[in-house]
CSV table of C-alpha atoms (C1' of nucleotides) and ligand atoms in Angstrom, one decimal:
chain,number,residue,atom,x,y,z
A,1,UNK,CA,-15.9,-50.8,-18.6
A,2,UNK,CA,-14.3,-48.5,-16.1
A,3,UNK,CA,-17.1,-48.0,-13.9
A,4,UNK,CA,-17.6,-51.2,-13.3
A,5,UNK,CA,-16.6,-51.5,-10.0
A,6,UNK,CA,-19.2,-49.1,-8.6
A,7,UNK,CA,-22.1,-51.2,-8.7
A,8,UNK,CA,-20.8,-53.4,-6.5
A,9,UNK,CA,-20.3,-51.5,-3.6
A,10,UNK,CA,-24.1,-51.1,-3.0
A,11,UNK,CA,-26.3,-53.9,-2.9
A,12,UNK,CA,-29.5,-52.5,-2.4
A,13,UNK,CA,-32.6,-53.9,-0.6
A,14,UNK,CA,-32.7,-56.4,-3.7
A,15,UNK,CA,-30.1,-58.4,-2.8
A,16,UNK,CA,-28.3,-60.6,-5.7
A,17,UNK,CA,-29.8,-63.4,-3.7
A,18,UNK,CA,-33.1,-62.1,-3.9
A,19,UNK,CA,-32.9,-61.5,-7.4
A,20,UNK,CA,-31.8,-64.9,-7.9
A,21,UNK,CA,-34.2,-66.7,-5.7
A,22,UNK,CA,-36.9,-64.8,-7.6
A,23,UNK,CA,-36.7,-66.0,-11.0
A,24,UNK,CA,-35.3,-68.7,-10.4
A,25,UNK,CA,-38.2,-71.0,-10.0
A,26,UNK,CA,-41.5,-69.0,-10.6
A,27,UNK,CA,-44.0,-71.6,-11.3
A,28,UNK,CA,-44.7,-74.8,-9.6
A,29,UNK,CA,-44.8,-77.1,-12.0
A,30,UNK,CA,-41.4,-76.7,-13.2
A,31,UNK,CA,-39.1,-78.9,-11.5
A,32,UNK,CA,-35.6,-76.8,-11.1
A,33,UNK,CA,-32.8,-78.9,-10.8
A,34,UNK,CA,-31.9,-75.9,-8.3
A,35,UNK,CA,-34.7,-76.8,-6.8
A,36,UNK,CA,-33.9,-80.2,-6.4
A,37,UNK,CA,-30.3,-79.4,-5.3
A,38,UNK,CA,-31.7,-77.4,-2.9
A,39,UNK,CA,-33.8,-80.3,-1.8
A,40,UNK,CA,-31.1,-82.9,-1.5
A,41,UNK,CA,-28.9,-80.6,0.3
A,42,UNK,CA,-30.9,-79.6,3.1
A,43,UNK,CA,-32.5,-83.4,3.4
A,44,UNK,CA,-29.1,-84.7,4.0
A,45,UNK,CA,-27.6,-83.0,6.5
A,46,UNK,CA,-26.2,-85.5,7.5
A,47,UNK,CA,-24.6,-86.7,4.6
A,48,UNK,CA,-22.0,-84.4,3.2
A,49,UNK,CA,-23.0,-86.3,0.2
A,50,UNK,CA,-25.9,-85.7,-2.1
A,51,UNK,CA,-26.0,-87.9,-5.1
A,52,UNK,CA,-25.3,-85.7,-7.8
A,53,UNK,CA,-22.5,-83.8,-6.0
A,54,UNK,CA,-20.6,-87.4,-5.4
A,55,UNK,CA,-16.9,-86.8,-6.4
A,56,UNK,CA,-16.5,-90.6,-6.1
A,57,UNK,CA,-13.3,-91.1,-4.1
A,58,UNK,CA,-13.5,-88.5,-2.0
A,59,UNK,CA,-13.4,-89.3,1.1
A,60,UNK,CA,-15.0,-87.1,4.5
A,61,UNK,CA,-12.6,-86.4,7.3
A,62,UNK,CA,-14.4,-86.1,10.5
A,63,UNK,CA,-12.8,-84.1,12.7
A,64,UNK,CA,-13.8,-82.2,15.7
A,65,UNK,CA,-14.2,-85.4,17.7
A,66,UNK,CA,-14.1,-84.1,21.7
A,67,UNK,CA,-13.1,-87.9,22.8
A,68,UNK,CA,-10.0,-86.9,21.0
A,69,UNK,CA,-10.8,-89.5,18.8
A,70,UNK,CA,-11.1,-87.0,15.4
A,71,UNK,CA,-11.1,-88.9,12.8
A,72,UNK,CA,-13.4,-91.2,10.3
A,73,UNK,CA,-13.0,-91.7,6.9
A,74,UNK,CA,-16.0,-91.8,4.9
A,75,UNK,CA,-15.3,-92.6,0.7
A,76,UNK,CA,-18.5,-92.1,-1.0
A,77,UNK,CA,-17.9,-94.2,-3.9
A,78,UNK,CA,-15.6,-96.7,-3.2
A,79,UNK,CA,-15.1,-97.8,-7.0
A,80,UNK,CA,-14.5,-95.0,-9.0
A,81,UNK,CA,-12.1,-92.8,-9.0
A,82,UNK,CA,-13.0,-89.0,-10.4
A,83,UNK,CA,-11.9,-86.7,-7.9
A,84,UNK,CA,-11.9,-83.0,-7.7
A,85,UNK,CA,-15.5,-81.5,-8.2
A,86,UNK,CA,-15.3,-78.9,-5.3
A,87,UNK,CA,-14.7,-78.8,-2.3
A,88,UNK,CA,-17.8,-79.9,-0.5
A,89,UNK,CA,-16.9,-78.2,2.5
A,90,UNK,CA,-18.7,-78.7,5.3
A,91,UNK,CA,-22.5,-79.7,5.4
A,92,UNK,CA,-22.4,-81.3,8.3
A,93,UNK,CA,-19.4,-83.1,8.5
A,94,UNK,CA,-16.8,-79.5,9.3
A,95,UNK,CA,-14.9,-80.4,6.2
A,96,UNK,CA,-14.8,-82.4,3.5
A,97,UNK,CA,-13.1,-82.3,0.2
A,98,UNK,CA,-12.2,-84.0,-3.2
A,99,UNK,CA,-8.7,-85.4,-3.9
A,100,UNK,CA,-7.2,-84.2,-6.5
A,101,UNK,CA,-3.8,-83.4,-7.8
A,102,UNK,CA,-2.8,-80.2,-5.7
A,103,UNK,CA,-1.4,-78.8,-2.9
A,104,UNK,CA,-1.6,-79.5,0.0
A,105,UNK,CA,-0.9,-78.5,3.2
A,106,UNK,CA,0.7,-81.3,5.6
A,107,UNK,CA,-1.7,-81.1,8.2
A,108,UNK,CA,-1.4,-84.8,9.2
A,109,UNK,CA,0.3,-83.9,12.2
A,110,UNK,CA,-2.0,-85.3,13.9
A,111,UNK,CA,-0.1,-88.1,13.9
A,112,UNK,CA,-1.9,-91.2,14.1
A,113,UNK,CA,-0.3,-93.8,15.0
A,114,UNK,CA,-1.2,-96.7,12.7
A,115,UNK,CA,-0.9,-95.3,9.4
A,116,UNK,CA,-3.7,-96.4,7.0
A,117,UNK,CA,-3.0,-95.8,3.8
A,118,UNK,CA,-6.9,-94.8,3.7
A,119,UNK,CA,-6.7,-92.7,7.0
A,120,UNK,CA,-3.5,-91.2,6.1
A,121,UNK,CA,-5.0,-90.1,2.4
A,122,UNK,CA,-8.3,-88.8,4.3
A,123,UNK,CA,-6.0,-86.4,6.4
A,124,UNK,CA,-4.9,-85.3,3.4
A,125,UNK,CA,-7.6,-84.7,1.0
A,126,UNK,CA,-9.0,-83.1,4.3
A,127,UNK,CA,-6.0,-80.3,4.5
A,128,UNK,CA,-5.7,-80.4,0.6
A,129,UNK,CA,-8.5,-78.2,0.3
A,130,UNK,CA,-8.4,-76.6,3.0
A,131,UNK,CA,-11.4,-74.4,3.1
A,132,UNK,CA,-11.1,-70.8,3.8
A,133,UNK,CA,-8.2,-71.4,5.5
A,134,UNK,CA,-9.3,-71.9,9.1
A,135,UNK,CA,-8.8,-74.6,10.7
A,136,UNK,CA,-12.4,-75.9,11.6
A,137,UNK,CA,-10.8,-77.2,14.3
A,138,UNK,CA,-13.6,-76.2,15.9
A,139,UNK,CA,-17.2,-76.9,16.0
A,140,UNK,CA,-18.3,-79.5,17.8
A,141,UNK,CA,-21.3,-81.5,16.5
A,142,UNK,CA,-22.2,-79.9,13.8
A,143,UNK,CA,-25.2,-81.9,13.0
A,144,UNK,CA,-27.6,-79.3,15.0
A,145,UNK,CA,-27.1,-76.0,13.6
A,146,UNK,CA,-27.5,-77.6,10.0
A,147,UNK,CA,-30.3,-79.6,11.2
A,148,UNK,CA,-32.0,-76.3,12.0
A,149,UNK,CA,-31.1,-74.5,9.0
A,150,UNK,CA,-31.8,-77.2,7.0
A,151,UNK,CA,-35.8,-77.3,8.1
A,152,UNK,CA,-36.2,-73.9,8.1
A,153,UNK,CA,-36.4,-73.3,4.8
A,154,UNK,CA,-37.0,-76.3,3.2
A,155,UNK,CA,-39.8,-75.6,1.1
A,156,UNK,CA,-41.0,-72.0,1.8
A,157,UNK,CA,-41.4,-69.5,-1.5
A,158,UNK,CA,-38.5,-69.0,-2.1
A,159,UNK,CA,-38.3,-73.2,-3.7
A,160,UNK,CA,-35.4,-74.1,-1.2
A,161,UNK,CA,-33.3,-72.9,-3.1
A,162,UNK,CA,-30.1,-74.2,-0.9
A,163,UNK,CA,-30.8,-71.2,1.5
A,164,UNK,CA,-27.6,-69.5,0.6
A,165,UNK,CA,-27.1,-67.1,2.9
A,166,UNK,CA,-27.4,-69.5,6.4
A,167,UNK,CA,-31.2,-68.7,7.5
A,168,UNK,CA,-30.2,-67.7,11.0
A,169,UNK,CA,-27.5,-64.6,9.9
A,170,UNK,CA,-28.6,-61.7,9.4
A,171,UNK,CA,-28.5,-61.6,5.2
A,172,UNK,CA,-25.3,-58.8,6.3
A,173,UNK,CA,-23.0,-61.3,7.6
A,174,UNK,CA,-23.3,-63.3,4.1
A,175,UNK,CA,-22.7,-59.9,2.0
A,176,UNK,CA,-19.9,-60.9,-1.0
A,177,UNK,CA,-17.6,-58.6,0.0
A,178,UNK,CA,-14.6,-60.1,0.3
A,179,UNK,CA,-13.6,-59.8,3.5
A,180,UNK,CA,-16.6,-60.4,5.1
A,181,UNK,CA,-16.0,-63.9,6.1
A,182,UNK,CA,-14.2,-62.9,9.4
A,183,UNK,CA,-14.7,-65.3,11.2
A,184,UNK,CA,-17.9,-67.4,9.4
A,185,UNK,CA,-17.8,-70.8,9.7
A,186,UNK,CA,-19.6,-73.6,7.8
A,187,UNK,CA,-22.9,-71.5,6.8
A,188,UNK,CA,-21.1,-69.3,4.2
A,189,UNK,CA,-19.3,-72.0,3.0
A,190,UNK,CA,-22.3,-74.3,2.6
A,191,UNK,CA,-23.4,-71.9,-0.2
A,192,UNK,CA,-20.5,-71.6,-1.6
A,193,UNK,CA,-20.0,-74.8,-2.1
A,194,UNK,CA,-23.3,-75.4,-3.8
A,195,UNK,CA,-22.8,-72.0,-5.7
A,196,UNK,CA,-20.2,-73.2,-6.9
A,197,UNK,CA,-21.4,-76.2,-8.2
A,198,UNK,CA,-23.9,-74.9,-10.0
A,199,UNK,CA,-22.0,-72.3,-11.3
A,200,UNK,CA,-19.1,-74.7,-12.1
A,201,UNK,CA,-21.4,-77.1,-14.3
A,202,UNK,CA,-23.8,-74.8,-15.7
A,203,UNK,CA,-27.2,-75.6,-14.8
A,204,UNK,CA,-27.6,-76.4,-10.6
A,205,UNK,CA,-26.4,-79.2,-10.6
A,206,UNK,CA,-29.3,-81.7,-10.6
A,207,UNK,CA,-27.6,-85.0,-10.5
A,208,UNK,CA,-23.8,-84.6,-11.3
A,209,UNK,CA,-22.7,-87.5,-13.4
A,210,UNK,CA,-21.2,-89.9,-11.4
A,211,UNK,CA,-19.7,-92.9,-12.6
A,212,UNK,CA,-19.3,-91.2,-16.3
A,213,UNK,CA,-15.8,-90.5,-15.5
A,214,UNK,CA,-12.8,-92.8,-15.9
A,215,UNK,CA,-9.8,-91.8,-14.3
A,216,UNK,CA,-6.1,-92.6,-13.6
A,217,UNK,CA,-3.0,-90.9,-11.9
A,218,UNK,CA,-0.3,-90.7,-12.9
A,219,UNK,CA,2.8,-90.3,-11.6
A,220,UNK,CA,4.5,-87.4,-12.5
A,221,UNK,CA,8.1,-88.2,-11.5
A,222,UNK,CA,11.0,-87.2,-13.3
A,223,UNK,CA,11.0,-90.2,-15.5
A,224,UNK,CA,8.3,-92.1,-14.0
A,225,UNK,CA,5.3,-92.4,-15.8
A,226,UNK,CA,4.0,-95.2,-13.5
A,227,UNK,CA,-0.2,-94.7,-14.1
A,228,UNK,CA,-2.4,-96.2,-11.6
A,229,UNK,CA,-6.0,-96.3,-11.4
A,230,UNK,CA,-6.2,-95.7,-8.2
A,231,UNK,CA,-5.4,-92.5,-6.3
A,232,UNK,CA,-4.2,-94.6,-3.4
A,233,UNK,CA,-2.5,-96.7,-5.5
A,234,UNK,CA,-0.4,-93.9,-7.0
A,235,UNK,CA,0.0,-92.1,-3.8
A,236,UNK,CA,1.8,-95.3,-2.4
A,237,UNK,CA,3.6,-95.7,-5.4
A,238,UNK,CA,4.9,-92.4,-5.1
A,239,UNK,CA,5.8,-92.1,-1.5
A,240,UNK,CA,7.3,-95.6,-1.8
A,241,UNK,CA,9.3,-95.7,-4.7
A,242,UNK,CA,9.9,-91.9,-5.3
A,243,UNK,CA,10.3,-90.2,-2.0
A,244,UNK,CA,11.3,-91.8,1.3
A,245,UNK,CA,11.2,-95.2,-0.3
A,246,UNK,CA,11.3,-98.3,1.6
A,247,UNK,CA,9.9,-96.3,5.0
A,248,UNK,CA,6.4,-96.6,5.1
A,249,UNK,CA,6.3,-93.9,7.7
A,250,UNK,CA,4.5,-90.5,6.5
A,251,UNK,CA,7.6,-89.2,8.1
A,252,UNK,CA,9.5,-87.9,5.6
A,253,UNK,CA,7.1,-85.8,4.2
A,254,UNK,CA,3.8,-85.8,5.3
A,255,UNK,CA,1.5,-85.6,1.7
A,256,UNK,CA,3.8,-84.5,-0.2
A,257,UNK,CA,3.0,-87.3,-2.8
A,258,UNK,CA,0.1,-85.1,-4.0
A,259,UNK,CA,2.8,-83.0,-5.7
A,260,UNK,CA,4.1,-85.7,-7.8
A,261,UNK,CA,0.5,-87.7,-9.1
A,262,UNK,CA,-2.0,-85.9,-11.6
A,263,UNK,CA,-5.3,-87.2,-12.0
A,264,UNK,CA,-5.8,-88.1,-16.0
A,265,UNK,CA,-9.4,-88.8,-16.8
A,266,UNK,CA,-11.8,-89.1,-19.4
A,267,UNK,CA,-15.4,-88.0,-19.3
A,268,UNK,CA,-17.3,-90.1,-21.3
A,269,UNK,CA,-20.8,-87.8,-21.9
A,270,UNK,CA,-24.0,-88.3,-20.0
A,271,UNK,CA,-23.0,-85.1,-18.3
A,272,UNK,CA,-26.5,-84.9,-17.3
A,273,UNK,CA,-28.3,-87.5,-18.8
A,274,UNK,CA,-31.1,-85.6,-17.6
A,275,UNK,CA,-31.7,-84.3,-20.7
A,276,UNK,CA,-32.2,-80.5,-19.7
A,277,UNK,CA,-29.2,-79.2,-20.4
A,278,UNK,CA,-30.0,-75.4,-21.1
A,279,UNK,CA,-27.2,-74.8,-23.7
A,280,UNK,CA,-28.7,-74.9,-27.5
A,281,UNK,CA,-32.0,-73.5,-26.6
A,282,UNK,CA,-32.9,-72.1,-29.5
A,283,UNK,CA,-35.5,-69.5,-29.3
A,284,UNK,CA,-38.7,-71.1,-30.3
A,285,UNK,CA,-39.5,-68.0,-32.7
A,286,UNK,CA,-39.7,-65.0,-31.3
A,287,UNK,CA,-43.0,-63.5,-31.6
A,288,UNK,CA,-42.1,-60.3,-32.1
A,289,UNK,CA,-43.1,-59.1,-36.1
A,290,UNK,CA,-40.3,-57.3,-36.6
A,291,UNK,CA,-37.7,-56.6,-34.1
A,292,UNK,CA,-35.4,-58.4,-36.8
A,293,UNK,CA,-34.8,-54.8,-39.2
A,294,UNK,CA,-31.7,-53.3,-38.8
A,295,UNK,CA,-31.8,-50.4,-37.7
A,296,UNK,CA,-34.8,-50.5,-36.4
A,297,UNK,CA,-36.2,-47.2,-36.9
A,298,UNK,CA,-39.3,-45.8,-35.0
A,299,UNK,CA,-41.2,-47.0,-37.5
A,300,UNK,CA,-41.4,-50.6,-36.8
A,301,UNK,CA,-44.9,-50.5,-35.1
A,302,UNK,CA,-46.7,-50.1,-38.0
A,303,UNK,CA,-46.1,-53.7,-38.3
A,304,UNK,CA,-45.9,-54.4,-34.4
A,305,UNK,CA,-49.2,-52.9,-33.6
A,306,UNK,CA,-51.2,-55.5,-34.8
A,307,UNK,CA,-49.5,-58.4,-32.8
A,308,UNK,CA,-49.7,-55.7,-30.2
A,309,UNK,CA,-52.9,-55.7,-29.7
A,310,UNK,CA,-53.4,-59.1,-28.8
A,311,UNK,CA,-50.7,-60.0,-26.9
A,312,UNK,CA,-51.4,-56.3,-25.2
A,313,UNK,CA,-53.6,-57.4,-22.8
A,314,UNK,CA,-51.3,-60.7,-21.6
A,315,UNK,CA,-48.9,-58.8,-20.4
A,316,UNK,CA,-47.4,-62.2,-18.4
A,317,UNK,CA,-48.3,-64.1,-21.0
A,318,UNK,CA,-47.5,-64.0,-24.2
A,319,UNK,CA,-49.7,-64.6,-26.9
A,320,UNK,CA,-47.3,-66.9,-29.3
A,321,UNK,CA,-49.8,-70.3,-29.4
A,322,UNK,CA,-48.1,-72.9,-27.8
A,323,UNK,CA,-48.5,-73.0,-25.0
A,324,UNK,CA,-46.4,-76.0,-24.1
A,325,UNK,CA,-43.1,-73.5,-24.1
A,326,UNK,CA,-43.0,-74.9,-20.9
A,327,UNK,CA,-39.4,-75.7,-21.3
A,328,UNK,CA,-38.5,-73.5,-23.7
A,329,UNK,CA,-40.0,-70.1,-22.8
A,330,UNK,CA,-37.3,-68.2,-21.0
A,331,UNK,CA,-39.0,-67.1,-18.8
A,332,UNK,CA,-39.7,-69.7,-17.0
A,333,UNK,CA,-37.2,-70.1,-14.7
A,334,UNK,CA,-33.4,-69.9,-15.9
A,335,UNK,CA,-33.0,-67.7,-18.7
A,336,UNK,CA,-30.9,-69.5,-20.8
A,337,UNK,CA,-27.7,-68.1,-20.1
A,338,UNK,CA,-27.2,-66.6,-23.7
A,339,UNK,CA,-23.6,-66.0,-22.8
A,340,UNK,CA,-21.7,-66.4,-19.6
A,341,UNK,CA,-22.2,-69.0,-16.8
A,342,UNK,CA,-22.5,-72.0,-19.0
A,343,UNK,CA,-19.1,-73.8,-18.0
A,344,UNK,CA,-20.1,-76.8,-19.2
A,345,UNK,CA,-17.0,-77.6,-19.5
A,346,UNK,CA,-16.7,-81.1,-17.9
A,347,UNK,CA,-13.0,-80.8,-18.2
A,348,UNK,CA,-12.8,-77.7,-15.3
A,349,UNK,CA,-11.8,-79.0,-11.7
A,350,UNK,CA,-11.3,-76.7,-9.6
A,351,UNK,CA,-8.5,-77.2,-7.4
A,352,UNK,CA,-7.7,-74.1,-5.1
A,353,UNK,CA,-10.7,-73.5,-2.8
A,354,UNK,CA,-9.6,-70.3,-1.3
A,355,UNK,CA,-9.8,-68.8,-4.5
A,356,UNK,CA,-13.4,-70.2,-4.8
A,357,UNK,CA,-14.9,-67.8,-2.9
A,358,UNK,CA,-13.9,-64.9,-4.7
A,359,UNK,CA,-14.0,-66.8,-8.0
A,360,UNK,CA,-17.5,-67.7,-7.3
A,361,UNK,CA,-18.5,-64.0,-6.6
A,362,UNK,CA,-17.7,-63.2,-10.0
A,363,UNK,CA,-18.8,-66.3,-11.4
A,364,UNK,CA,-21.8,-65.6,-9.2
A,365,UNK,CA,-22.2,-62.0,-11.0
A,366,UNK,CA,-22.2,-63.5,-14.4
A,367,UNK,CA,-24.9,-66.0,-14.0
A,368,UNK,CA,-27.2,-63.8,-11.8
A,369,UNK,CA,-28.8,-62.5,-14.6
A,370,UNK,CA,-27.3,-61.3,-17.5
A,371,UNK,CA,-29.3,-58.3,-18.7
A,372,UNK,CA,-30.3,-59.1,-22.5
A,373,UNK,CA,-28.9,-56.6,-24.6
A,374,UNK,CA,-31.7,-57.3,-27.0
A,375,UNK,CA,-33.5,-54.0,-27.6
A,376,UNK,CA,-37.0,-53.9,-25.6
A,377,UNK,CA,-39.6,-51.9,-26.4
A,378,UNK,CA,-38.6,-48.9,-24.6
A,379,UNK,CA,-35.3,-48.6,-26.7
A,380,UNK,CA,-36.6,-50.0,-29.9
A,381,UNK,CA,-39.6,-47.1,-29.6
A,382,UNK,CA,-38.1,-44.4,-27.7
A,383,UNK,CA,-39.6,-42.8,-24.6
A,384,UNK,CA,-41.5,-40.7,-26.8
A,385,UNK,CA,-43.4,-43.2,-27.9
A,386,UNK,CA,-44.1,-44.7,-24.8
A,387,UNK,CA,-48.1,-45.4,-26.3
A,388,UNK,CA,-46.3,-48.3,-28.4
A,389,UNK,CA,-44.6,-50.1,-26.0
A,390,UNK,CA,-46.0,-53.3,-24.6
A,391,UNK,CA,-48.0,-52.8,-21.8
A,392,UNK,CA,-45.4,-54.8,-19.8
A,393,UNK,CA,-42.5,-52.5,-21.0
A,394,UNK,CA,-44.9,-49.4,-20.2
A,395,UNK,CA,-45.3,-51.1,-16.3
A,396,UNK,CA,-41.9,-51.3,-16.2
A,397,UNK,CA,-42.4,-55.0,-16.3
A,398,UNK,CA,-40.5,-57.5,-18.0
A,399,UNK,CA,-40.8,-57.1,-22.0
A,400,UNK,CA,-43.1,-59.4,-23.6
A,401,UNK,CA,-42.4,-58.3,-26.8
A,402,UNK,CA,-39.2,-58.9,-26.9
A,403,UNK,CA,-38.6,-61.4,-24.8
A,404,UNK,CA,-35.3,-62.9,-25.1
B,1,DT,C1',-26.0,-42.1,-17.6
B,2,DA,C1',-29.8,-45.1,-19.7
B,3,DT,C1',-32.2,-49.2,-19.7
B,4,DG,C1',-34.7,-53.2,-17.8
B,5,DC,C1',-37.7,-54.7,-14.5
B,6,DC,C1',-38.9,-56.2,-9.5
B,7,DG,C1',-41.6,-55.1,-5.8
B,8,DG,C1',-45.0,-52.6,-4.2
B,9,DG,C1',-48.4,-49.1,-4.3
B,10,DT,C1',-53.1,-47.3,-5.8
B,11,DG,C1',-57.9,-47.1,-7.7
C,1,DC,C1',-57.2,-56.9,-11.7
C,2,DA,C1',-55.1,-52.7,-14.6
C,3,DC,C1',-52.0,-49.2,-13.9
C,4,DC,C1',-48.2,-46.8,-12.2
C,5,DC,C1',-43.7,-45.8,-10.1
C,6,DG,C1',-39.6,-46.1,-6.7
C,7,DG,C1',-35.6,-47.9,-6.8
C,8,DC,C1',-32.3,-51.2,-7.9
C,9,DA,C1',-29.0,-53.7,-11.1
C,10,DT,C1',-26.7,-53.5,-14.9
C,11,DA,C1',-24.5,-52.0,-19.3
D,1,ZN,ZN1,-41.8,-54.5,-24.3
DNA sequence: TATGCCGGGTG
DNA sequence: CACCCGGCATA
């Protein structure tokens, strides 16, 4: 694919957002769990957590605090212990992230005096992912520019979808070129974030699976292979016994414990336990009479015409009885991702954030909407033969024939 | 480049 | 509505 690259460059009037928003909940009725997401998202402000994003143990670091006092450590699930979805960065809170085995960068220089084991970790978690890099040192409140946002677009045609793109910049400022992000602050990353969620655990994450996760760290000493259940429990075991044991101080190296712990856990299923997972959607039957011959000559409408001329005049609507496809008529809403974008991998965490971003433009790309490479009408007949086409193909619509 | 099709126009 | 097409995204 050499001239991949090209496309890219120019995002026309359609934007990929557009196109997404579009299709991505068309009817009503059907209850996205984008839309949802969306929902959640913008209803909590401000709550950096939304139920099915909880990375139990992760834990908020408020910052920003103008009374110099800059600092609150919020765990959303006090009991389990899964860490690592992605970074929620930033929903109202300016940053928050998921522990996790990685880097990190000492940031706890803000030295605070009494050193809770729990305050201490929160700095950390907080510089461990640091998001984009900047310091979001900045940015005071933070609860009224989200509030804003938030009730902007909350239902609105578009299904509230998560408002990617920050309502109040101009659609420009959220362009996926790389660089782009200057100087953005929480908006941009707001999307991202959910992005990648969604893109991260196929489906938009409706209600991420909270408790269905069992994990450990272990210490990953030398010859240590101390496990703990507990991420503070491992931390302290590391600092203590492996680095600058006996002094409790965070001294000797700031965090530095996240280099020596990995988080070990097992998923046990109910991955969504909503039932909706998109994956073996199996075509219900395609209506089309014939598309199946190889080598599908130009002679295929003999057969075609007759179904033709019923489902003609639907053009929207295909013809195929049931009508109950409701959930599994692509075209609903979320065209079964017949190839990429279906992670589903429970077993992915993501750990670096700054590589999110660009990771999630691609990933971004993928899901968007993978162009069938099932033959529509127009191939199948040939532009010659326009008169056979269905009447959507021949509008330039989406195929009903061959809808894949 | 060809294809698929969205958004919007026209009668 | 049916019908068409500009223009974009993508392969
Ligand atoms: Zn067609």
């Amino acid at each position: 694919m050499p001239q991949d690259m090209l496309p890219k460059a120019r995002l026309g009037k359609r934007s990929p957002l557009g196109a997404l928003l579009s299709f991505s909940c068309p009817a009503p009725g059907t209850h996205l769990d984008a839309h949802e997401a969306g929902i959640t998202m913008e209803t909590a402000p401000g709550h950096q957590t939304t139920k099915f994003k909880g990375h139990p143990a992760m834990k908020v670091y408020f910052e920003g605090g103008a009374a110099g006092e800059s600092s609150g450590v919020d765990r959303l699930d006090s009991s389990q212990k899964e860490a690592s979805f992605l970074p929620v960065s930033s929903v109202s809170p300016p940053c928050s992230r998921s522990v996790s085995s990685s880097i990190n960068v000492p940031s706890s220089q803000r030295s605070r005096t009494d050193v809770d084991m729990d305050e201490l970790m929160a700095a950390m978690v907080l510089s461990t992912l640091s998001c984009s890099g900047h310091s979001s040192a900045h940015q005071e409140a933070a609860a009224p520019p989200m509030d804003t946002g938030s009730s902007e677009h909350s239902d609105d045609g578009s299904c509230g979808y998560w408002s990617i793109g920050h309502p109040h910049s101009s659609p420009g400022s959220f362009s996926p070129k790389a660089d782009s992000d200057s100087d953005q602050v929480t908006p941009p990353d707001e999307g991202l974030v959910m992005e990648l969620n969604e893109v991260l655990f196929d489906e938009p994450a409706p209600r991420r699976r909270r408790n269905s996760v069992k994990a450990s760290y272990r210490c990953l000493w030398p010859s240590c292979a101390k496990e703990l259940t507990t991420m503070v429990g491992i931390k302290r075991h590391i600092r203590t016994t492996h680095l600058c044991r006996g002094g409790e101080h965070e001294r000797c190296s700031p965090s530095e414990e996240d280099f020596y712990y990995t988080e070990v856990n097992q998923w046990e299923q109910a991955l969504t336990q909503h039932g909706r997972s998109p994956s073996p959607l199996s075509p219900p039957s395609p209506p089309p009479p014939s598309p199946s011959p190889p080598t599908l000559s130009r002679s295929a409408p003999s057969i075609s015409s007759l179904w033709q001329v019923q489902s003609e005049h639907s053009y929207q609507a295909p013809p195929p009885s049931n009508d109950a496809t409701a959930l599994t008529t692509p075209a609903s809403c979320w065209t079964p991702p017949p190839t990429a974008c279906q992670p589903q991998s429970v077993a992915v965490r993501v750990r670096s954030v700054s590589v999110g971003e660009h990771w999630l433009q691609h990933q971004g790309s993928l899901c968007r909407k993978i162009r069938s490479e099932a033959k529509k009408c127009r191939k199948v007949y040939g532009i010659e033969h326009r008169e056979q086409w269905c009447t959507a193909c021949r509008w330039k619509k989406a195929c009903q024939r061959f809808l894949d």
